[in-house]
Coordinates of C-alpha atoms and ligand atoms in Angstrom, one line a residue:
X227 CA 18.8 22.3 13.4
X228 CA 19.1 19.5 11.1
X229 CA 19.3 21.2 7.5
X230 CA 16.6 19.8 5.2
X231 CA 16.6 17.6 1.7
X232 CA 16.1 20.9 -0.9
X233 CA 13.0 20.2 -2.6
X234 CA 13.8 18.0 -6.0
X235 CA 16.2 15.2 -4.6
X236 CA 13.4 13.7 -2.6
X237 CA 11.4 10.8 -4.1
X238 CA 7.9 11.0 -4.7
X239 CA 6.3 10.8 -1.6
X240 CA 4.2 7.6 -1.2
X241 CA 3.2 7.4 2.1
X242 CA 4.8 4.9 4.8
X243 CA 2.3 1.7 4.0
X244 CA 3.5 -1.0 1.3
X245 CA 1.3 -3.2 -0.2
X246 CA 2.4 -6.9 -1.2
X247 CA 0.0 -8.0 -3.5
X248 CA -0.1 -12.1 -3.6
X249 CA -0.5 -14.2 -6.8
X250 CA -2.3 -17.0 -4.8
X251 CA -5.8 -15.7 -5.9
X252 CA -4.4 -14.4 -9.6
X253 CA -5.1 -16.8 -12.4
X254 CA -2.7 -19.6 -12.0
X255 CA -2.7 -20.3 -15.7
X256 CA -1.1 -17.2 -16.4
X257 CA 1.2 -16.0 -13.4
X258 CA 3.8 -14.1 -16.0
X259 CA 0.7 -11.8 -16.8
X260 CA -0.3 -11.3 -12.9
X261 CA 3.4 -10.7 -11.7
X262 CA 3.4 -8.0 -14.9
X263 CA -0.3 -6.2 -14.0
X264 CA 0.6 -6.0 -9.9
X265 CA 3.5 -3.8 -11.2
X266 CA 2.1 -1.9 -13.7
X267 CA -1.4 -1.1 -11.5
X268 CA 1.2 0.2 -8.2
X269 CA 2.1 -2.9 -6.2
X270 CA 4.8 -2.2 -4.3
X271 CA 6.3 -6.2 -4.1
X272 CA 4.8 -9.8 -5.0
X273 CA 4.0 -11.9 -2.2
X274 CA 4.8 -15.7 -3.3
X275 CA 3.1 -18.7 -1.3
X276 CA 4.7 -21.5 -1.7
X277 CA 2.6 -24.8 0.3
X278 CA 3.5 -28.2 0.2
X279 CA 0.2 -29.7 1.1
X280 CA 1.6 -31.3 4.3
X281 CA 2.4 -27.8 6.6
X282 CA -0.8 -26.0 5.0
X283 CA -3.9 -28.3 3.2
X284 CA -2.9 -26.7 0.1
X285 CA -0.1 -27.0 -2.8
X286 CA 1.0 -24.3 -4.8
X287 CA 3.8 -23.4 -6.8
X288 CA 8.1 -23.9 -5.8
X289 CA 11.3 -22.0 -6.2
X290 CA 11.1 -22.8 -10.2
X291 CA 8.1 -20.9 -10.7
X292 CA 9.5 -18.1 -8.8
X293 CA 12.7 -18.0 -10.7
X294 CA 10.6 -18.1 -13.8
X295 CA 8.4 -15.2 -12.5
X296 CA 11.7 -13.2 -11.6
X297 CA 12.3 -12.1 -15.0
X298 CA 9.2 -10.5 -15.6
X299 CA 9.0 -7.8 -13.3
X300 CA 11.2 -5.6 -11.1
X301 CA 9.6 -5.0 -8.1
X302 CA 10.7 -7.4 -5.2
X303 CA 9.8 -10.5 -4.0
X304 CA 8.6 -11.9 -1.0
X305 CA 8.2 -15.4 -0.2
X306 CA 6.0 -16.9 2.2
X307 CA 7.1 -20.5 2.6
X308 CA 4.3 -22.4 4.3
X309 CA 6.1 -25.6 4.1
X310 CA 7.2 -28.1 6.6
X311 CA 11.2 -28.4 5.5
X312 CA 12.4 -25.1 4.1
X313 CA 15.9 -25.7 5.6
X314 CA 15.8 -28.5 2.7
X315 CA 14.9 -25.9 -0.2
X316 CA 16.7 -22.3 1.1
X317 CA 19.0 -22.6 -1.3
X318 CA 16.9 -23.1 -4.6
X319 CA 14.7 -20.1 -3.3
X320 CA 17.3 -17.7 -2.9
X321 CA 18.7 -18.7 -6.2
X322 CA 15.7 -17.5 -7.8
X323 CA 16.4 -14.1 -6.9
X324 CA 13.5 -14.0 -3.6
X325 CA 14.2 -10.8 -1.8
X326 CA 12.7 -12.0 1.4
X327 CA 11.9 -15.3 2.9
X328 CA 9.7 -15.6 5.8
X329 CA 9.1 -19.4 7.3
X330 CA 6.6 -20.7 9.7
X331 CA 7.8 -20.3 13.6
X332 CA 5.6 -24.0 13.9
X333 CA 7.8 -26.4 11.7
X334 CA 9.4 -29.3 13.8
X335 CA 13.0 -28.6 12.0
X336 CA 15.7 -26.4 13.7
X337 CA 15.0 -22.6 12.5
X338 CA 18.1 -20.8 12.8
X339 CA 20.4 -22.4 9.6
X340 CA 17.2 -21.1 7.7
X341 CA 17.4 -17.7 8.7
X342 CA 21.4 -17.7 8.9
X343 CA 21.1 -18.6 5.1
X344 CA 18.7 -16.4 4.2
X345 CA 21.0 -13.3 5.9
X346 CA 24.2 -15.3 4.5
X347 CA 22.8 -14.6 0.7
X348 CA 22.4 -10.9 1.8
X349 CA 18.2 -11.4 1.8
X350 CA 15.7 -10.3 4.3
X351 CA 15.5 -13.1 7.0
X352 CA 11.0 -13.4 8.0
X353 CA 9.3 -15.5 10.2
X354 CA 5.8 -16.2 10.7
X355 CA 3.3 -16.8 13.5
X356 CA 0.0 -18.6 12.5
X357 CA -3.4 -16.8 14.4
X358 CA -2.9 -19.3 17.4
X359 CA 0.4 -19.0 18.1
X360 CA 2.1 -16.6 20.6
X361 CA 4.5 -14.0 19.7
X362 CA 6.5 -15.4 22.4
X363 CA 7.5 -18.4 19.9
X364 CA 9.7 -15.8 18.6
X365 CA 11.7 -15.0 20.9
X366 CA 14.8 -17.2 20.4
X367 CA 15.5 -16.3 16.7
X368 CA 14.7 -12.2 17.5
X369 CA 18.8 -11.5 16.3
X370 CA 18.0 -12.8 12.9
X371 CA 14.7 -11.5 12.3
X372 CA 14.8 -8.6 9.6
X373 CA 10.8 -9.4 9.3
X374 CA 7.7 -10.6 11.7
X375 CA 5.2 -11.8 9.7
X376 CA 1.3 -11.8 11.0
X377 CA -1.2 -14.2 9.8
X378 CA -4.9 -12.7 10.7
X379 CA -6.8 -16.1 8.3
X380 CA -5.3 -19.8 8.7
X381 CA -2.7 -20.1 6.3
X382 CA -3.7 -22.2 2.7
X383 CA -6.3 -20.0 1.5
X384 CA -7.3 -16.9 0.2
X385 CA -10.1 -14.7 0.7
X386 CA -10.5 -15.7 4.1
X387 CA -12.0 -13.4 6.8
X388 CA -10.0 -11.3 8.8
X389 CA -9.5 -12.0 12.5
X390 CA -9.4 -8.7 14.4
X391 CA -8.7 -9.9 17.9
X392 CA -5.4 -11.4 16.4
X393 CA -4.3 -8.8 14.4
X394 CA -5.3 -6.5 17.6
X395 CA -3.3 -8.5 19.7
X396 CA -0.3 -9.1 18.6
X397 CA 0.6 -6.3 15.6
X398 CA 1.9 -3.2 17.5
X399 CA 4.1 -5.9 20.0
X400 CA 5.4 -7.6 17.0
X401 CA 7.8 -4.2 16.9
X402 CA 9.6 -5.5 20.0
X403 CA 10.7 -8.3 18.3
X404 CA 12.5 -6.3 16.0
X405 CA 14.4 -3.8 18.3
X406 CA 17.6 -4.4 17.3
X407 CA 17.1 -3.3 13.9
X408 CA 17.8 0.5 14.0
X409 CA 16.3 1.1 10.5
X410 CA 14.4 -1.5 7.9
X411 CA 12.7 -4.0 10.1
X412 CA 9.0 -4.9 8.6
X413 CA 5.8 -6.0 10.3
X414 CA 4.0 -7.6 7.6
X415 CA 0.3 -8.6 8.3
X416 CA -0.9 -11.5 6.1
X417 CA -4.9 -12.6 5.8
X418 CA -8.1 -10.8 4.7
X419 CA -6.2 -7.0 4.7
X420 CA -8.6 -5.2 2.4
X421 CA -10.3 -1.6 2.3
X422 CA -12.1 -2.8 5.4
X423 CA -9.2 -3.5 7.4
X424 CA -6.4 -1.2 5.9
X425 CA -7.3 1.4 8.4
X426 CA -6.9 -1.1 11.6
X427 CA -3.4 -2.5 10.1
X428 CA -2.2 0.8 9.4
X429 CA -3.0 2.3 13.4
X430 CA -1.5 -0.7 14.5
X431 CA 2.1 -0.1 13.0
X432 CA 2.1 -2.6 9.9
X433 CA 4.8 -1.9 7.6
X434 CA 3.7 -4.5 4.2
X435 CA -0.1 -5.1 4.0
X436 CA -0.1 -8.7 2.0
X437 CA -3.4 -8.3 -0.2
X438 CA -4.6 -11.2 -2.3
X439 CA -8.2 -11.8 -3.6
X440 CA -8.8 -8.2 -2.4
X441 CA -7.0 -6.7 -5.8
X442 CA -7.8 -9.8 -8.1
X443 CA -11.6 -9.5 -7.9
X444 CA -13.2 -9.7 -11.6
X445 CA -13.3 -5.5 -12.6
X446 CA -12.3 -4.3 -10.2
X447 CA -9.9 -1.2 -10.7
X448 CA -6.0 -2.7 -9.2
X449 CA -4.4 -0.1 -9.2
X450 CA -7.0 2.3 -7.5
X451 CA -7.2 -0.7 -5.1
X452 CA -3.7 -0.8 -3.8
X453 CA -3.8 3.2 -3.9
X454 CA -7.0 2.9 -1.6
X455 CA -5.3 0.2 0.8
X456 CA -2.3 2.5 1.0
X457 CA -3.4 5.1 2.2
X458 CA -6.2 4.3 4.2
X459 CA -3.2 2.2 6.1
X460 CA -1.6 5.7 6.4
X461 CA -4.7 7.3 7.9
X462 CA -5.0 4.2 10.5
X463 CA -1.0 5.1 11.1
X464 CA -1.2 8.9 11.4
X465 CA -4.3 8.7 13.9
X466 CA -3.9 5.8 15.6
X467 CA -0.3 5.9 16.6
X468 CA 1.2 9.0 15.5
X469 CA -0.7 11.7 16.9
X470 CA -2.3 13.3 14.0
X471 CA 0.8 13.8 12.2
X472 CA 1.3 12.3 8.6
X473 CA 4.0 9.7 8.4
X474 CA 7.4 10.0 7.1
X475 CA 7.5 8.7 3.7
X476 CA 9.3 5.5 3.7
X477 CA 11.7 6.2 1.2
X478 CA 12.8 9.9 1.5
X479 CA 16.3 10.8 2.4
X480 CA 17.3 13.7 4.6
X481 CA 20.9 15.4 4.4
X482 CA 22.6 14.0 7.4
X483 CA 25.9 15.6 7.4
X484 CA 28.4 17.5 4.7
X485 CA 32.0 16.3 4.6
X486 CA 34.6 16.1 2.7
X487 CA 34.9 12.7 0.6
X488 CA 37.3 11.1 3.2
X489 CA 35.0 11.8 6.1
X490 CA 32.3 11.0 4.5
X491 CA 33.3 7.6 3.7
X492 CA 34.3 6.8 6.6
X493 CA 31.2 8.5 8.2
X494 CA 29.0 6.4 5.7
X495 CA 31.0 3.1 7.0
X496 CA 30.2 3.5 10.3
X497 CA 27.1 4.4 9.9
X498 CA 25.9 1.2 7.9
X499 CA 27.8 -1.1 10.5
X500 CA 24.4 -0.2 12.3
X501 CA 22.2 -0.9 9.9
X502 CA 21.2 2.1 8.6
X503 CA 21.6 2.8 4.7
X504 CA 23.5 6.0 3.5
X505 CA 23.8 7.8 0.0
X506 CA 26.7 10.0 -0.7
X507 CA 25.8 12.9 -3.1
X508 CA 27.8 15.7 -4.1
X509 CA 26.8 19.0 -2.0
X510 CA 24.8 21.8 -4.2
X511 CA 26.5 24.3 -1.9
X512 CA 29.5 23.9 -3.9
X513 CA 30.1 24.5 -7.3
X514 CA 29.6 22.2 -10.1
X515 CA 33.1 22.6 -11.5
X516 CA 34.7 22.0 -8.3
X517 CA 36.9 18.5 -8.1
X518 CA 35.5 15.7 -6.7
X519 CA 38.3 15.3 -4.2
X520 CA 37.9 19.3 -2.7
X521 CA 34.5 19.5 -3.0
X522 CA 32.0 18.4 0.3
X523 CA 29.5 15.7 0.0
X524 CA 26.2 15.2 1.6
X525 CA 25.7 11.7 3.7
X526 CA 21.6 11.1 3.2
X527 CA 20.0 9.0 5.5
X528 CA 16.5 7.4 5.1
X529 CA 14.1 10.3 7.3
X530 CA 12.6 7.8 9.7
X531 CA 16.1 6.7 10.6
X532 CA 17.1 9.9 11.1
X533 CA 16.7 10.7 15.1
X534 CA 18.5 7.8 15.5
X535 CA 21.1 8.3 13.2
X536 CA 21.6 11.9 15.1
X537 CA 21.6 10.5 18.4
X538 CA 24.5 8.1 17.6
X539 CA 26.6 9.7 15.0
X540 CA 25.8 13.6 15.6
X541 CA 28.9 13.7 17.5
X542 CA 31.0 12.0 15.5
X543 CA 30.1 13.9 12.2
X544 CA 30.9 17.2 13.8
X545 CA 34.3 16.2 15.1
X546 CA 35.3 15.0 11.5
X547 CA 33.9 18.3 10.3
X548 CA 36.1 20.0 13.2
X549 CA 39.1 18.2 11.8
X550 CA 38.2 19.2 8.2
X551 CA 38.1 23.0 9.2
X552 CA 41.3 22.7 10.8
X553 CA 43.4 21.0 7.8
X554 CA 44.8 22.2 5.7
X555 CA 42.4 21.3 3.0
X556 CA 39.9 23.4 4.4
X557 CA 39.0 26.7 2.7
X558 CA 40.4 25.4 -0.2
X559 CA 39.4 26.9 -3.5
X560 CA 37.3 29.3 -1.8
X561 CA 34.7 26.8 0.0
X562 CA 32.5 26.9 2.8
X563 CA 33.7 24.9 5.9
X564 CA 32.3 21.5 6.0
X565 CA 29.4 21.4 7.9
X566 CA 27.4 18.8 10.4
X567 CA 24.2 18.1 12.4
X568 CA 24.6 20.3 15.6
X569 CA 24.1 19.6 19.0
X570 CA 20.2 18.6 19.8
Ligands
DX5_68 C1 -2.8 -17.5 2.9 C2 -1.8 -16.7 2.2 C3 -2.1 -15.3 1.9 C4 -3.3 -15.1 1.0 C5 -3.9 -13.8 1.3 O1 -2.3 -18.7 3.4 O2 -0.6 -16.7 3.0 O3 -0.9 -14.6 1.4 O4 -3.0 -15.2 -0.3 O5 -5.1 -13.7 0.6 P1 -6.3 -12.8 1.1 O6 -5.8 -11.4 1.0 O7 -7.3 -13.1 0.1 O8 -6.6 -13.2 2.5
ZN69 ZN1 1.1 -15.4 2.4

């Protein structure tokens, strides 16, 4: 069996949904303040749209604007570019520090530079299909796609009403376009997600609910709102698609493996050449004194990565752990042999 995080190192356990919350309904006068009050009321990242008036009947704000807005909070930043030349501006978005970029699947200029930049800066690489387009439209960019993006209202306005039959047809199969990320692909769904539809989003796999006039509304409570949105989207997810059972939080870490520090770097290497993220902490089952060098480390992977991660590096950790126990190094100091996932 798989040993389990002991109870302390694990992050508070918010649920599995993520709420965006986008400035387009904020007052525009005073964006520093609504960028500050998302994060302080819970929002888990800002959602920027940037129109140009020619792809969408609406202007907004550019890449300066976000840079400015960059300073004044932490939490990351989306942007949805719902413009008809992004391959023209990439650059001055990702210097503003965006964190994502997702771009329209319908602009009439060749897609793939876009999303090659976007990955080249080391930023999540999005693209988005308006309510009439197919999911098919996807399909020749699916290597680059870190994020599928799901409009449910026409792009260029908020507080639109949501359109069901879209976000029923074409959420859950917005997963397959993301099959070859092994952990950290997103489904964002962007258009009328409130505490009416939270729920529906949530059963239908959704990843980041975008919410914009929902959370600015004059007195209403934020940060009740995005708590409400949250976990309703979790109740949708635990019922509709996973059978009762409450979802993995999205950020806890599980102990994968315990190794020695040379194993476990090298374990940690090949484990993020497949995408999957790994933490190295020094093993409690070892005493505090004991050097750095002797002493076993625990690789952490994030939880709902970790069948995965068993199923294509289970074997691997326990032969490094094999070849620890038969080293010389082993038993060292009086400690425990090193120790791996075993056999499912
Ligand atoms: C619409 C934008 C959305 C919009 C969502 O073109 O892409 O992000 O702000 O606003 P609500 O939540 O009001 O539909
Ligand atoms: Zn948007």
């Amino acid at each position: 069996m798989m040993r389990r995080e002991p109870p302390g190192r694990d992050q508070p356990s918010l649920g599995r949904a993520r709420v965006a919350a986008s400035i387009l309904d904020a007052d525009l006068g005073n964006l520093a303040h609504a960028v500050k009050r998302a994060e302080r009321e819970g929002a888990d990242r800002i959602h920027l749209d940037v129109m140009d008036g020619h792809f969408v009947p609406n202007l907004t704000f550019g890449a300066k604007t976000i840079k400015a807005l960059r300073r004044r909070t932490r939490i990351p930043f989306d942007a949805h570019l719902m413009i008809a030349n992004p391959g023209r501006y990439i650059e001055e978005f990702l210097e503003a520090g965006c964190d994502s970029v997702t771009i329209h699947v319908e602009i009439e200029e060749p897609i793939e530079p876009t999303l090659q930049a976007i990955r080249a800066a080391g930023r999540a690489a999005g693209l988005c299909v308006k309510p009439k387009t197919p999911l098919t439209a996807l399909e020749p960019y699916r290597p680059l796609l870190d994020i599928v993006m799901v409009m449910t209202v026409e792009p260029g306005f908020g507080g639109q009403s949501f359109m069901t039959d879209v976000a029923r047809a074409k959420l859950l199969q917005a997963r397959d376009y993301l099959s070859h990320k092994l952990h950290g692909g997103e489904i964002h769904v962007d258009g009328g997600v409130n505490r009416e539809t939270a729920e529906l989003v949530g059963g239908l796999g959704v990843d980041i609910l975008v919410v914009g006039s929902a959370l600015w509304l004059k007195g209403r409570d934020m940060a009740r709102e995005v708590r409400l949105i949250r976990a309703l989207a979790d109740e949708g997810y635990q019922y509709g698609l996973n059978k009762g059972v409450p979802p993995i939080p999205r950020d806890r870490m599980v102990t994968f493996a315990t190794l020695r520090r040379p194993g476990a770097r090298r374990l940690r290497e090949e484990v993020e050449a497949a995408g999957i993220p790994v933490l190295l902490f020094r093993s409690r089952e070892d005493p505090a004194e004991m050097d750095d060098e002797i002493r076993r480390w625990d690789l952490l992977v994030p939880a709902s990565a970790e069948k995965v991660a068993r199923e294509r590096f289970g074997r691997r950790a326990r032969s490094l752990a094999k070849a620890e126990s038969e080293s010389g190094i082993a038993g060292a100091a009086g400690a425990a042999p090193a120790s791996a996932p075993s056999a499912s």
